[in-house]
Amino acid sequence: MKTRKLTALLLCLLLIASCLLVACDQGGDDTSSGSTGTTSSTDSGNNSGIDAKYLDANGRYWPSYSDSMSESLIGDRTEIRVLVTSNEVETTYYSEEIEPDMYPTTDATLNEAVRERNNLVSEKLGIEIKAVPVANVQETFRQEALAPTGMFDIAMPTFASCAVLAQEGMFYDLRDFEDKGIIDLSAPWYDQNANESLSIQNRIYFTVSDMSIMHKINCFAMTYNPDLLSTKYPDLDLLQLVVDGEWTLDKLYEIGRSFSGDADGDGQQNHTDNWGLVSGYNDVIHFYMASGERLCTKDENDNPILAIGSDSSITVSQKILSMLEENNWVSFAQDLSNEGVTDIWNTSLAIFGEERAPFRVSVFSAIKKLRAYELDYGVIPMPKASADQDQYYTHASGGYGVVVPTHLNESDANFAAYMIDVLSAGGKQYIATAYYDQILKNKDALSDTSKEVDILDLIFENIVYDVGYIYDMGGLRTLHADLIADKSTDIVSALEAIRGQVTEKINQIVETYSK
């Protein structure tokens, strides 16, 4: 049996033993209101140090600061309906965190956490939480805006759809509800990096909260194979290298290229051979974001400005592109089409899963897919551009924004905003914790407590969002991917070719939001 399966089994046994000890110590009573048995590191009594206004009387995450308003905000309503993406078309990035037991493939732990959150809301407020799953949230939203039917109260479009719909005036500014005391965007269940990056002119039409876990599922990191690495680097402690801040592009290149080669001796290197890194064209931007550079930042008026083009951003981009293109050590999924491969993504995954590459750029949604392989693997952050970089950065390429539709009247909009706050607080209490602590750390055994810093904590503590990427300012989103596809490092010329489009798009957004 592989090491990670043993590790996962031991973690599960320890978790069970810990639960039994706690139950014995407390006489078997569960003092948490509405608990159905899910163990959470943030369950009641363990949120010490959190401002009391963000907790209920039992110490669970809750917007207590708006409790005095809840009755008037709810009125005679008995349910909240959330428009979400179904699995009809989208087979990977669909919503599982609003209503439990919607899909047989959902982890039981996640279903239980959703149920606990929903039970808590029902008991406290008398509100039932209903998912409204559709194949295309963006189009459904537009149709509802044209002829409102009361189909939903809240929506969770993808980041890309949020950027489109926000420019069409489809969302309330969440700051308006904050001014009324209905929500608090500085609460711990909102991602402060998202608030800062996604605001324009100090207006936040959509942001990221623990109402969803999709931004974490869409985070990019790197999976590695410790057994394979040990065959050439028996003394390498990769996790310690990360903790010491020395996990860099140069180190990835040095280690990775030593594994690449023509395994079957037929004189050509293809998907049946050995590689140093498994990746895709679209991953290049994640290396760039991991360097601490950005496509766009904001000026003193909180308007987007072009950031790429500075000396440091050009140097980093050229280094990434040239390193990934040199010495034929990286297997790009898109290149497999030239070999006659039709299912390029599963074939690409198999290179890593069959232990023919020590590293793979992986979004966390791919972790589930790796369970099908009998291999020991771990996860580390994307590498720094150099050891001098202050910290690791993790790019969230996608996710769901939380929004209040402008086709709602004021009373309904206030209720929707309040329920976003409530669902997000409950999501942090149960759902985010279940995904992070119980699924990633325990079920997938991606935690390593032998180090002074847990690797998963290191990955998720600094999720970054880029307004230029999310709004795809003039084609910035695919700038690096297009270059790697062309096997080019000429970032200067490529940027100059689209600079006019980028400037025009930025000006258009600023003008739209100024109205």
Coordinates of C-alpha atoms in Angstrom, one line a residue:
M1 CA 0.0 0.0 0.0
K2 CA 1.3 3.5 -0.9
T3 CA 2.6 5.9 1.8
R4 CA -0.2 8.5 1.3
K5 CA -2.9 5.8 1.8
L6 CA -1.3 4.8 5.0
T7 CA -1.0 8.4 6.0
A8 CA -4.6 9.1 5.2
L9 CA -5.7 6.0 7.2
L10 CA -3.6 7.0 10.2
L11 CA -5.0 10.6 10.1
C12 CA -8.5 9.2 10.0
L13 CA -7.9 6.9 13.0
L14 CA -6.3 9.8 14.9
L15 CA -9.4 12.0 14.0
I16 CA -11.8 9.3 15.3
A17 CA -9.8 8.8 18.4
S18 CA -9.7 12.5 19.1
C19 CA -13.5 12.7 18.6
L20 CA -14.0 9.8 21.0
L21 CA -11.8 11.4 23.7
V22 CA -13.7 14.7 23.3
A23 CA -17.0 13.0 23.5
C24 CA -16.0 11.1 26.7
D25 CA -14.6 14.3 28.3
Q26 CA -17.9 16.0 27.6
G27 CA -20.1 13.2 28.6
G28 CA -21.1 12.5 25.0
D29 CA -23.1 15.7 24.8
D30 CA -22.8 18.0 21.7
T31 CA -23.3 21.5 23.0
S32 CA -23.3 23.1 19.5
S33 CA -26.7 24.1 18.4
G34 CA -27.8 22.3 15.2
S35 CA -24.6 20.1 15.1
T36 CA -24.9 16.9 13.1
G37 CA -21.5 15.5 14.1
T38 CA -19.1 17.2 11.7
T39 CA -15.8 17.9 13.5
S40 CA -14.4 21.3 12.7
S41 CA -11.3 23.1 13.8
T42 CA -13.4 26.2 13.9
D43 CA -16.4 24.7 15.7
S44 CA -17.9 26.5 18.7
G45 CA -15.5 27.4 21.4
N46 CA -12.4 27.3 19.1
N47 CA -12.7 30.7 17.4
S48 CA -10.7 32.5 20.1
G49 CA -9.2 35.8 19.2
I50 CA -12.1 36.6 16.8
D51 CA -14.0 39.9 17.4
A52 CA -17.3 39.0 19.2
K53 CA -19.3 40.8 16.6
Y54 CA -18.3 38.0 14.1
L55 CA -19.5 35.2 16.5
D56 CA -22.7 34.0 18.0
A57 CA -23.3 33.2 21.6
N58 CA -21.9 29.7 21.1
G59 CA -18.7 31.0 19.5
R60 CA -19.5 30.1 15.9
Y61 CA -18.9 32.5 13.0
W62 CA -22.0 34.6 12.7
P63 CA -22.8 38.3 11.8
S64 CA -24.0 39.2 15.3
Y65 CA -23.5 42.9 14.4
S66 CA -26.7 42.7 12.3
D67 CA -28.8 40.6 14.6
S68 CA -30.9 43.6 15.7
M69 CA -31.9 44.1 12.0
S70 CA -32.5 40.5 11.0
E71 CA -36.2 40.4 11.8
S72 CA -37.0 43.5 9.8
L73 CA -34.7 42.4 6.9
I74 CA -36.3 38.9 6.7
G75 CA -40.0 40.0 7.1
D76 CA -42.3 37.1 6.2
R77 CA -39.8 35.4 3.9
T78 CA -39.1 31.7 4.5
E79 CA -36.4 30.8 2.0
I80 CA -33.4 32.1 0.1
R81 CA -32.8 31.0 -3.5
V82 CA -29.2 31.0 -4.9
L83 CA -28.6 30.8 -8.7
V84 CA -25.7 28.5 -9.3
T85 CA -23.9 26.5 -12.0
S86 CA -25.2 22.9 -12.5
N87 CA -23.3 19.9 -13.8
E88 CA -25.4 19.7 -17.0
V89 CA -22.6 21.3 -19.1
E90 CA -19.9 22.1 -16.6
T91 CA -18.6 18.7 -15.4
T92 CA -15.9 20.0 -13.0
Y93 CA -16.6 23.5 -11.8
Y94 CA -20.2 23.3 -10.7
S95 CA -21.7 24.3 -7.4
E96 CA -22.0 21.8 -4.5
E97 CA -21.9 24.1 -1.6
I98 CA -25.5 25.6 -1.4
E99 CA -27.7 22.6 -1.0
P100 CA -26.6 19.1 0.1
D101 CA -27.0 15.8 -1.8
M102 CA -27.5 17.3 -5.2
Y103 CA -24.8 15.2 -6.9
P104 CA -23.7 11.6 -6.1
T105 CA -20.1 12.5 -6.7
T106 CA -19.9 15.2 -3.9
D107 CA -17.7 14.2 -1.0
A108 CA -19.9 13.0 1.9
T109 CA -17.9 15.4 4.2
L110 CA -18.8 18.4 2.1
N111 CA -22.5 17.3 1.9
E112 CA -22.5 17.1 5.7
A113 CA -20.9 20.5 6.1
V114 CA -23.5 22.1 3.8
R115 CA -26.3 20.4 5.7
E116 CA -24.9 21.8 9.0
R117 CA -24.6 25.3 7.7
N118 CA -28.2 25.2 6.3
N119 CA -29.5 23.7 9.5
L120 CA -27.9 26.4 11.5
V121 CA -29.5 29.1 9.3
S122 CA -32.9 27.4 9.5
E123 CA -32.8 27.2 13.2
K124 CA -31.7 30.7 13.8
L125 CA -33.7 32.5 11.1
G126 CA -36.4 30.1 9.9
I127 CA -34.9 30.4 6.4
E128 CA -34.5 27.4 4.1
I129 CA -31.6 27.6 1.6
K130 CA -32.4 26.5 -1.9
A131 CA -30.0 26.1 -4.9
V132 CA -31.3 27.1 -8.3
P133 CA -29.0 25.1 -10.6
V134 CA -28.8 26.1 -14.3
A135 CA -26.4 25.3 -17.1
N136 CA -25.5 29.0 -17.8
V137 CA -25.7 31.4 -14.9
Q138 CA -24.8 34.4 -17.1
E139 CA -27.5 34.0 -19.6
T140 CA -30.1 33.0 -17.0
F141 CA -29.2 36.1 -15.1
R142 CA -29.7 38.3 -18.1
Q143 CA -33.1 36.7 -18.9
E144 CA -34.3 37.2 -15.3
A145 CA -33.2 40.9 -15.4
L146 CA -35.2 41.5 -18.6
A147 CA -38.4 39.9 -17.2
P148 CA -38.1 39.2 -13.4
T149 CA -40.0 36.1 -12.2
G150 CA -38.6 35.9 -8.7
M151 CA -36.5 32.9 -9.7
F152 CA -33.6 33.7 -7.4
D153 CA -32.5 36.2 -4.8
I154 CA -28.7 35.8 -4.9
A155 CA -26.4 34.6 -7.7
M156 CA -22.9 33.1 -7.9
P157 CA -21.6 33.7 -11.4
T158 CA -18.0 32.8 -12.3
F159 CA -15.5 35.6 -12.0
A160 CA -15.4 36.1 -15.8
S161 CA -19.2 36.3 -15.9
C162 CA -19.2 38.7 -12.9
A163 CA -16.9 41.0 -14.8
V164 CA -19.2 41.0 -17.9
L165 CA -22.5 41.4 -15.9
A166 CA -21.0 44.1 -13.6
Q167 CA -20.3 46.3 -16.7
E168 CA -23.9 45.8 -17.8
G169 CA -25.1 47.3 -14.5
M170 CA -26.5 44.0 -13.2
F171 CA -25.2 44.2 -9.6
Y172 CA -25.7 46.4 -6.6
D173 CA -22.6 47.9 -5.1
L174 CA -22.0 45.8 -1.9
R175 CA -20.6 48.9 -0.2
D176 CA -24.1 50.3 -0.2
F177 CA -25.2 47.5 2.1
E178 CA -22.2 47.9 4.2
D179 CA -23.1 51.6 4.7
K180 CA -26.5 50.5 6.0
G181 CA -24.9 48.1 8.5
I182 CA -26.4 45.1 6.8
I183 CA -23.0 43.5 5.9
D184 CA -19.4 44.0 6.9
L185 CA -17.0 43.4 4.1
S186 CA -14.1 43.3 6.5
A187 CA -15.6 40.2 8.3
P188 CA -13.3 37.1 8.3
W189 CA -15.6 35.3 5.8
Y190 CA -14.8 37.7 3.0
D191 CA -11.5 37.5 1.1
Q192 CA -9.8 40.8 1.8
N193 CA -7.4 40.3 -1.2
A194 CA -10.4 39.9 -3.4
N195 CA -12.1 43.0 -1.9
E196 CA -9.0 45.0 -2.6
S197 CA -8.3 43.7 -6.1
L198 CA -11.9 43.6 -7.4
S199 CA -13.1 47.0 -6.3
I200 CA -13.1 49.7 -8.8
Q201 CA -13.6 53.4 -7.8
N202 CA -14.1 52.0 -4.3
R203 CA -17.2 50.1 -5.4
I204 CA -17.4 46.4 -5.0
Y205 CA -20.0 44.9 -7.3
F206 CA -18.8 41.3 -6.7
T207 CA -16.3 39.7 -4.3
V208 CA -15.3 36.4 -2.9
S209 CA -16.6 34.9 0.3
D210 CA -16.8 31.5 2.2
M211 CA -20.3 31.2 0.8
S212 CA -18.3 29.2 -1.9
I213 CA -15.2 27.1 -1.9
M214 CA -14.7 27.4 -5.7
H215 CA -11.9 30.0 -5.5
K216 CA -9.9 27.5 -3.5
I217 CA -10.8 24.7 -5.9
N218 CA -9.5 27.0 -8.7
C219 CA -6.2 27.8 -6.9
F220 CA -3.0 26.7 -8.7
A221 CA -0.2 24.8 -6.9
M222 CA 2.2 22.1 -7.8
T223 CA 1.9 18.4 -7.2
Y224 CA 5.1 16.4 -6.8
N225 CA 6.0 12.7 -6.5
P226 CA 8.4 12.1 -3.5
D227 CA 9.2 8.5 -4.4
L228 CA 10.2 9.5 -8.0
L229 CA 12.3 12.5 -6.7
S230 CA 14.1 10.2 -4.2
T231 CA 15.5 8.1 -7.1
K232 CA 17.7 11.0 -8.1
Y233 CA 17.7 13.2 -5.1
P234 CA 17.6 10.9 -2.0
D235 CA 18.6 13.7 0.4
L236 CA 16.1 16.3 -0.9
D237 CA 13.6 17.5 1.6
L238 CA 11.4 19.4 -0.8
L239 CA 8.9 20.6 1.9
Q240 CA 11.8 22.0 4.0
L241 CA 13.0 23.7 0.9
V242 CA 9.6 25.4 0.5
V243 CA 9.4 26.4 4.2
D244 CA 12.9 27.9 4.0
G245 CA 11.8 30.0 1.1
E246 CA 14.1 28.4 -1.4
W247 CA 11.6 26.8 -3.7
T248 CA 12.3 28.7 -6.9
L249 CA 12.0 28.5 -10.7
D250 CA 15.7 27.7 -10.9
K251 CA 15.3 24.8 -8.5
L252 CA 12.3 23.5 -10.4
Y253 CA 14.3 23.6 -13.6
E254 CA 17.4 22.0 -12.1
I255 CA 15.4 19.1 -10.6
G256 CA 12.8 18.7 -13.3
R257 CA 15.0 18.5 -16.4
S258 CA 17.1 15.7 -14.9
F259 CA 14.0 13.4 -15.2
S260 CA 13.2 14.2 -18.8
G261 CA 14.1 11.7 -21.5
D262 CA 13.3 9.2 -24.2
A263 CA 12.2 6.3 -22.1
D264 CA 11.5 3.8 -24.9
G265 CA 14.5 4.7 -27.0
D266 CA 12.6 5.3 -30.2
G267 CA 14.5 8.5 -30.8
Q268 CA 11.5 10.9 -30.0
Q269 CA 10.0 12.2 -26.9
N270 CA 6.2 12.0 -26.6
H271 CA 3.5 11.4 -24.1
T272 CA 4.7 7.8 -23.4
D273 CA 8.1 9.0 -22.3
N274 CA 9.5 10.8 -19.2
W275 CA 9.2 14.5 -18.4
G276 CA 10.3 16.9 -15.7
L277 CA 7.1 18.9 -15.5
V278 CA 3.5 18.3 -16.8
S279 CA 1.7 21.6 -17.6
G280 CA -0.4 23.5 -20.1
Y281 CA -0.1 26.7 -22.0
N282 CA -2.5 28.5 -19.6
D283 CA -0.3 27.6 -16.6
V284 CA 2.3 30.2 -17.6
I285 CA 0.3 33.0 -16.2
H286 CA 0.2 31.2 -12.8
F287 CA 4.0 31.1 -12.7
Y288 CA 3.9 34.9 -13.5
M289 CA 1.4 35.6 -10.7
A290 CA 3.4 33.4 -8.3
S291 CA 6.3 35.8 -8.9
G292 CA 4.4 38.6 -7.2
E293 CA 4.0 40.5 -10.5
R294 CA 0.6 41.5 -11.7
L295 CA -1.1 42.3 -15.0
C296 CA -3.0 45.3 -13.6
T297 CA -3.0 47.1 -10.3
K298 CA -4.9 50.2 -9.2
D299 CA -4.2 53.9 -9.1
E300 CA -5.0 56.4 -6.3
N301 CA -8.6 56.6 -7.4
D302 CA -8.9 52.8 -7.3
N303 CA -9.1 52.5 -11.1
P304 CA -7.2 49.8 -13.0
I305 CA -3.8 50.6 -14.4
L306 CA -1.5 48.4 -16.5
A307 CA 1.2 46.9 -14.3
I308 CA 2.9 44.5 -16.8
G309 CA 5.5 46.3 -18.8
S310 CA 7.7 47.3 -15.9
D311 CA 11.3 46.2 -16.0
S312 CA 10.8 43.5 -13.3
S313 CA 7.6 42.1 -14.9
I314 CA 9.4 41.8 -18.3
T315 CA 12.4 40.2 -16.8
V316 CA 10.3 37.7 -14.9
S317 CA 8.1 36.9 -17.9
Q318 CA 11.1 36.3 -20.1
K319 CA 12.7 34.0 -17.5
I320 CA 9.5 32.0 -17.1
L321 CA 9.0 31.6 -20.9
S322 CA 12.6 30.8 -21.7
M323 CA 12.9 28.3 -18.8
L324 CA 9.7 26.4 -19.8
E325 CA 10.7 26.3 -23.4
E326 CA 14.3 25.1 -23.0
N327 CA 15.6 21.5 -23.2
N328 CA 12.3 19.8 -23.9
W329 CA 11.7 19.0 -20.3
V330 CA 8.0 20.3 -20.0
S331 CA 5.1 18.3 -21.4
F332 CA 2.4 20.8 -22.4
A333 CA -1.1 19.2 -22.8
Q334 CA -1.9 21.2 -25.9
D335 CA 1.2 19.8 -27.7
L336 CA -0.2 16.3 -27.4
S337 CA -2.7 17.1 -30.1
N338 CA 0.3 17.1 -32.5
E339 CA 0.8 13.4 -31.5
G340 CA -2.7 12.5 -32.4
V341 CA -4.0 12.5 -28.8
T342 CA -7.6 13.5 -28.6
D343 CA -8.2 13.4 -24.8
I344 CA -5.2 15.7 -24.1
W345 CA -6.1 16.5 -20.5
N346 CA -6.5 13.0 -19.2
T347 CA -3.5 11.8 -21.1
S348 CA -1.5 14.7 -19.7
L349 CA -2.7 13.8 -16.2
A350 CA -1.6 10.2 -16.8
I351 CA 2.0 11.2 -17.4
F352 CA 2.1 12.4 -13.7
G353 CA -0.3 9.7 -12.4
E354 CA 1.8 6.9 -14.0
E355 CA 5.0 8.3 -12.3
R356 CA 6.7 9.5 -15.5
A357 CA 7.2 13.1 -14.2
P358 CA 8.1 14.4 -10.7
F359 CA 6.1 17.7 -11.0
R360 CA 2.7 18.8 -12.3
V361 CA 1.0 22.2 -12.3
S362 CA -2.3 21.4 -10.7
V363 CA -5.5 23.3 -9.9
F364 CA -7.0 21.8 -6.7
S365 CA -9.9 20.3 -8.7
A366 CA -7.4 17.9 -10.1
I367 CA -6.7 16.4 -6.7
K368 CA -9.9 14.4 -6.9
K369 CA -8.7 12.9 -10.2
L370 CA -5.4 11.9 -8.8
R371 CA -7.2 9.6 -6.3
A372 CA -7.6 7.2 -9.2
Y373 CA -3.9 6.6 -9.4
E374 CA -1.8 4.4 -7.1
L375 CA 0.9 6.9 -6.3
D376 CA 2.3 8.9 -3.5
Y377 CA 2.1 12.6 -4.1
G378 CA 2.2 15.9 -2.3
V379 CA 1.4 19.5 -3.0
I380 CA 3.6 22.6 -2.7
P381 CA 3.2 26.3 -3.8
M382 CA 4.1 27.5 -7.2
P383 CA 7.8 28.4 -7.1
K384 CA 9.1 31.9 -6.4
A385 CA 10.8 33.8 -9.2
S386 CA 13.9 33.9 -6.9
A387 CA 14.8 33.2 -3.3
D388 CA 14.8 37.0 -2.7
Q389 CA 11.0 37.1 -3.2
D390 CA 9.3 37.9 0.1
Q391 CA 6.6 35.2 0.0
Y392 CA 4.7 32.6 -2.1
Y393 CA 1.7 33.7 -4.0
T394 CA -1.2 31.5 -5.1
H395 CA -3.3 32.6 -8.1
A396 CA -7.0 31.9 -8.0
S397 CA -7.7 31.7 -11.8
G398 CA -11.5 31.4 -11.3
G399 CA -14.3 31.0 -8.8
Y400 CA -17.7 32.3 -8.0
G401 CA -18.4 35.9 -7.1
V402 CA -21.2 36.7 -4.7
V403 CA -23.7 39.3 -6.1
V404 CA -27.0 41.1 -5.4
P405 CA -29.0 41.6 -8.6
T406 CA -30.1 45.1 -9.4
H407 CA -33.5 43.8 -10.7
L408 CA -34.5 43.3 -7.0
N409 CA -36.3 46.1 -5.3
E410 CA -34.7 47.7 -2.2
S411 CA -36.3 45.5 0.4
D412 CA -35.5 42.3 -1.5
A413 CA -31.9 43.5 -2.2
N414 CA -31.4 44.2 1.5
F415 CA -32.6 40.7 2.4
A416 CA -30.3 39.2 -0.3
A417 CA -27.3 41.1 1.0
Y418 CA -28.0 40.0 4.6
M419 CA -28.3 36.4 3.5
I420 CA -25.0 36.5 1.6
D421 CA -23.5 37.6 4.9
V422 CA -25.2 34.8 6.9
L423 CA -24.4 32.1 4.3
S424 CA -20.8 33.3 4.1
A425 CA -20.4 33.2 7.9
G426 CA -21.9 29.7 8.1
G427 CA -19.8 28.7 5.1
K428 CA -16.6 29.7 7.0
Q429 CA -17.8 27.9 10.1
Y430 CA -18.6 24.6 8.4
I431 CA -18.0 24.4 4.6
A432 CA -14.6 26.0 4.1
T433 CA -13.3 24.1 7.2
A434 CA -14.6 20.8 5.9
Y435 CA -13.0 21.3 2.5
Y436 CA -9.7 22.4 3.9
D437 CA -9.2 20.4 7.1
Q438 CA -11.1 17.2 6.4
I439 CA -10.9 16.7 2.7
L440 CA -7.6 18.2 1.6
K441 CA -5.7 17.7 4.9
N442 CA -7.1 14.4 6.0
K443 CA -8.8 12.5 3.1
D444 CA -6.2 13.6 0.5
A445 CA -3.4 13.6 3.1
L446 CA -1.9 16.9 1.8
S447 CA -0.9 18.2 5.2
D448 CA 2.5 17.8 6.8
T449 CA 2.6 18.7 10.4
S450 CA 6.3 17.8 10.7
K451 CA 7.2 21.3 9.5
E452 CA 6.9 24.6 11.4
V453 CA 4.6 25.8 8.7
D454 CA 1.9 23.6 7.2
I455 CA 2.3 23.5 3.4
L456 CA -1.4 23.9 2.8
D457 CA -1.5 26.9 5.0
L458 CA 1.4 28.4 3.1
I459 CA -0.5 27.9 -0.2
F460 CA -3.8 29.3 0.9
E461 CA -2.7 32.1 3.1
N462 CA -2.0 34.4 0.2
I463 CA -4.5 33.8 -2.6
V464 CA -4.2 36.6 -5.2
Y465 CA -6.7 38.0 -7.7
D466 CA -5.8 40.2 -10.6
V467 CA -8.3 42.7 -12.0
G468 CA -6.6 42.6 -15.4
Y469 CA -7.0 38.8 -15.6
I470 CA -10.6 38.7 -14.4
Y471 CA -11.7 41.4 -16.7
D472 CA -9.4 40.2 -19.4
M473 CA -8.3 43.7 -20.2
G474 CA -7.6 43.7 -24.0
G475 CA -6.4 40.1 -24.1
L476 CA -4.1 40.3 -21.1
R477 CA -5.4 37.0 -19.8
T478 CA -3.9 34.9 -22.6
L479 CA -0.8 37.0 -23.2
H480 CA 1.7 34.5 -21.7
A481 CA -0.2 31.4 -23.0
D482 CA -0.1 32.8 -26.6
L483 CA 3.6 33.2 -26.3
I484 CA 4.3 29.8 -25.0
A485 CA 2.1 28.3 -27.8
D486 CA 4.3 30.1 -30.3
K487 CA 7.5 29.1 -28.5
S488 CA 8.4 32.8 -28.2
T489 CA 9.8 34.8 -25.3
D490 CA 9.2 38.2 -27.0
I491 CA 6.9 39.6 -24.3
V492 CA 7.8 43.2 -25.1
S493 CA 6.5 43.0 -28.7
A494 CA 3.4 40.9 -27.7
L495 CA 2.5 43.5 -25.0
E496 CA 3.0 46.4 -27.4
A497 CA 0.7 44.7 -29.9
I498 CA -2.2 44.8 -27.5
R499 CA -1.4 47.9 -25.4
G500 CA -3.9 50.0 -27.3
Q501 CA -6.7 47.5 -26.7
V502 CA -5.8 47.2 -23.0
T503 CA -5.8 51.0 -22.5
E504 CA -9.2 51.2 -24.4
K505 CA -10.7 48.5 -22.2
I506 CA -9.5 50.1 -19.0
N507 CA -10.9 53.5 -20.1
Q508 CA -14.2 51.9 -21.0
I509 CA -14.6 50.2 -17.6
V510 CA -13.6 53.4 -15.7
E511 CA -16.2 55.4 -17.8
T512 CA -18.9 52.8 -17.2
Y513 CA -18.4 52.7 -13.5
S514 CA -18.3 56.5 -13.3
K515 CA -21.9 56.8 -14.4

